[in-house]
XYZ file of C-alpha atoms in Angstrom:
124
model
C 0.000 0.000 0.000
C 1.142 3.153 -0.665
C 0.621 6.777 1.297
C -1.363 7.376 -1.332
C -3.674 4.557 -1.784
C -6.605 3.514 0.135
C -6.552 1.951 3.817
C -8.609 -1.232 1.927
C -5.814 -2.058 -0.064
C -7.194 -1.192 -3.611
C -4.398 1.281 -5.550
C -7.070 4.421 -5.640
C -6.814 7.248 -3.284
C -8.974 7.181 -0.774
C -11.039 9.449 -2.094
C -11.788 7.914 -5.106
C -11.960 4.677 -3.316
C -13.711 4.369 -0.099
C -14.548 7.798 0.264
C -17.277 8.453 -1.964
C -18.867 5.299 0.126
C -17.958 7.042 3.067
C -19.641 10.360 1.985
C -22.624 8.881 0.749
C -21.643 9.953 -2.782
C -21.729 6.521 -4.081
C -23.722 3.386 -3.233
C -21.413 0.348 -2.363
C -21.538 -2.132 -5.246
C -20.657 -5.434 -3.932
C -20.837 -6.862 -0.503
C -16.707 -7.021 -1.045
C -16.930 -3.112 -1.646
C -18.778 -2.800 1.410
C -16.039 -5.250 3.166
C -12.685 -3.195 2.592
C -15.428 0.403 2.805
C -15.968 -1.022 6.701
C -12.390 -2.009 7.187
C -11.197 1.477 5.805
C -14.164 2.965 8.235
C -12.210 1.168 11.280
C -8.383 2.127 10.015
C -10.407 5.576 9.864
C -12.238 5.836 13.041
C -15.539 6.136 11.469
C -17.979 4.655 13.648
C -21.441 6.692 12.165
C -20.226 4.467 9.191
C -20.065 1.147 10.878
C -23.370 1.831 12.270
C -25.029 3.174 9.351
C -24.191 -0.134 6.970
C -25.024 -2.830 9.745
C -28.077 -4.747 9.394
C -30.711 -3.144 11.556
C -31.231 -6.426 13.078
C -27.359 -7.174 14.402
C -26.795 -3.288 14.342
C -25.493 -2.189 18.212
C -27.046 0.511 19.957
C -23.854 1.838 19.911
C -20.168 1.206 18.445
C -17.369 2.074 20.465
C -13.629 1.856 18.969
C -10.317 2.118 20.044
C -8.494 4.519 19.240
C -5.409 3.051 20.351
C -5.602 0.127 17.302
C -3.552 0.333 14.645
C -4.477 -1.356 11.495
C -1.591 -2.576 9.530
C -3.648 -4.353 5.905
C -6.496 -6.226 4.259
C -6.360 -9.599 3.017
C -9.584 -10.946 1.060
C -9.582 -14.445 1.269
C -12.290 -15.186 -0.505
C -16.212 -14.078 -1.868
C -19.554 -15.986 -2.575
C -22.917 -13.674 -4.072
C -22.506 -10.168 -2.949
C -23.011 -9.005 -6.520
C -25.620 -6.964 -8.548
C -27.370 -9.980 -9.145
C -27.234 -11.298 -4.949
C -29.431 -10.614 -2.286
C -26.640 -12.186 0.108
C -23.096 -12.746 -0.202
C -19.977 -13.634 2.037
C -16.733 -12.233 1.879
C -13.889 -14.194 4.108
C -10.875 -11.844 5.369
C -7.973 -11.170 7.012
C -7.115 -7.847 8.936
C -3.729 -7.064 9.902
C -3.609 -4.553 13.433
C -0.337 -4.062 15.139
C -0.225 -7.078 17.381
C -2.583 -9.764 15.427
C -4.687 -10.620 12.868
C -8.633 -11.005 12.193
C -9.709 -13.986 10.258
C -13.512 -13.660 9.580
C -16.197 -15.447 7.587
C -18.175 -12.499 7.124
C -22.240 -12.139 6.111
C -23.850 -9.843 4.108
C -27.466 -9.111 2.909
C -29.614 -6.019 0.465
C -32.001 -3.971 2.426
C -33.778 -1.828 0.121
C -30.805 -1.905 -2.338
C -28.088 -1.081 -0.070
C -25.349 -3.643 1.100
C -25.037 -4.073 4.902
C -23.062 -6.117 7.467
C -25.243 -8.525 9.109
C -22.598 -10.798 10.941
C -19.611 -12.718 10.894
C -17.847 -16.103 12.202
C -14.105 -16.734 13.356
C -12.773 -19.608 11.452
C -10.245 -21.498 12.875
């Protein structure tokens, strides 16, 4: 990654990238897009995000982050649906922090167009 590339590991500047999901410019594509636009949203610090693409049925009251955690990369291992043509799709990743790793099996769904984040499991 470069200083000038986006925190989800795609070569475009953020702004260009994630941003535009961030901002509510664009809508997310793909339940992958919405993957590394949440990861980018936690390098970033931007819970209102997090909160705002969650399922409303997992969706916390509130989201709390650390602001001590330093995320070091994303690692897509792998996709299922999540497409134009889905109404569900999975996206299995890896997230680097200083420290450790994430390995998640994560869940996606529509609601009323939109990709969200309904949940996600910790394969071993």
């Amino acid at each position: 990654m470069t200083t000038r590339s986006c925190p989800c590991g795609l070569p475009e500047p953020y702004e260009k990238c994630c941003g535009r999901f961030h901002s509510g410019a664009a809508a997310v594509p793909t339940a992958e897009a919405l993957m590394r636009s949440r990861y980018c949203a936690f390098v970033r610090g931007d819970a209102a995000y997090l909160l705002r693409t969650w399922h409303p049925r997992t969706r916390p009251v509130r989201l709390e982050l650390d602001p001590g955690m330093r995320w070091r990369g994303l690692e897509i291992l792998g996709a299922t649906g999540g497409t134009a043509f889905h109404t569900t799709g999975t996206v299995t990743f890896r997230a680097s922090y200083r420290g450790g790793s994430l390995h998640e099996h994560s869940r996606f769904e529509r609601v009323e167009g939109a990709w969200v984040y309904v949940d996600g499991d910790f394969p071993e």
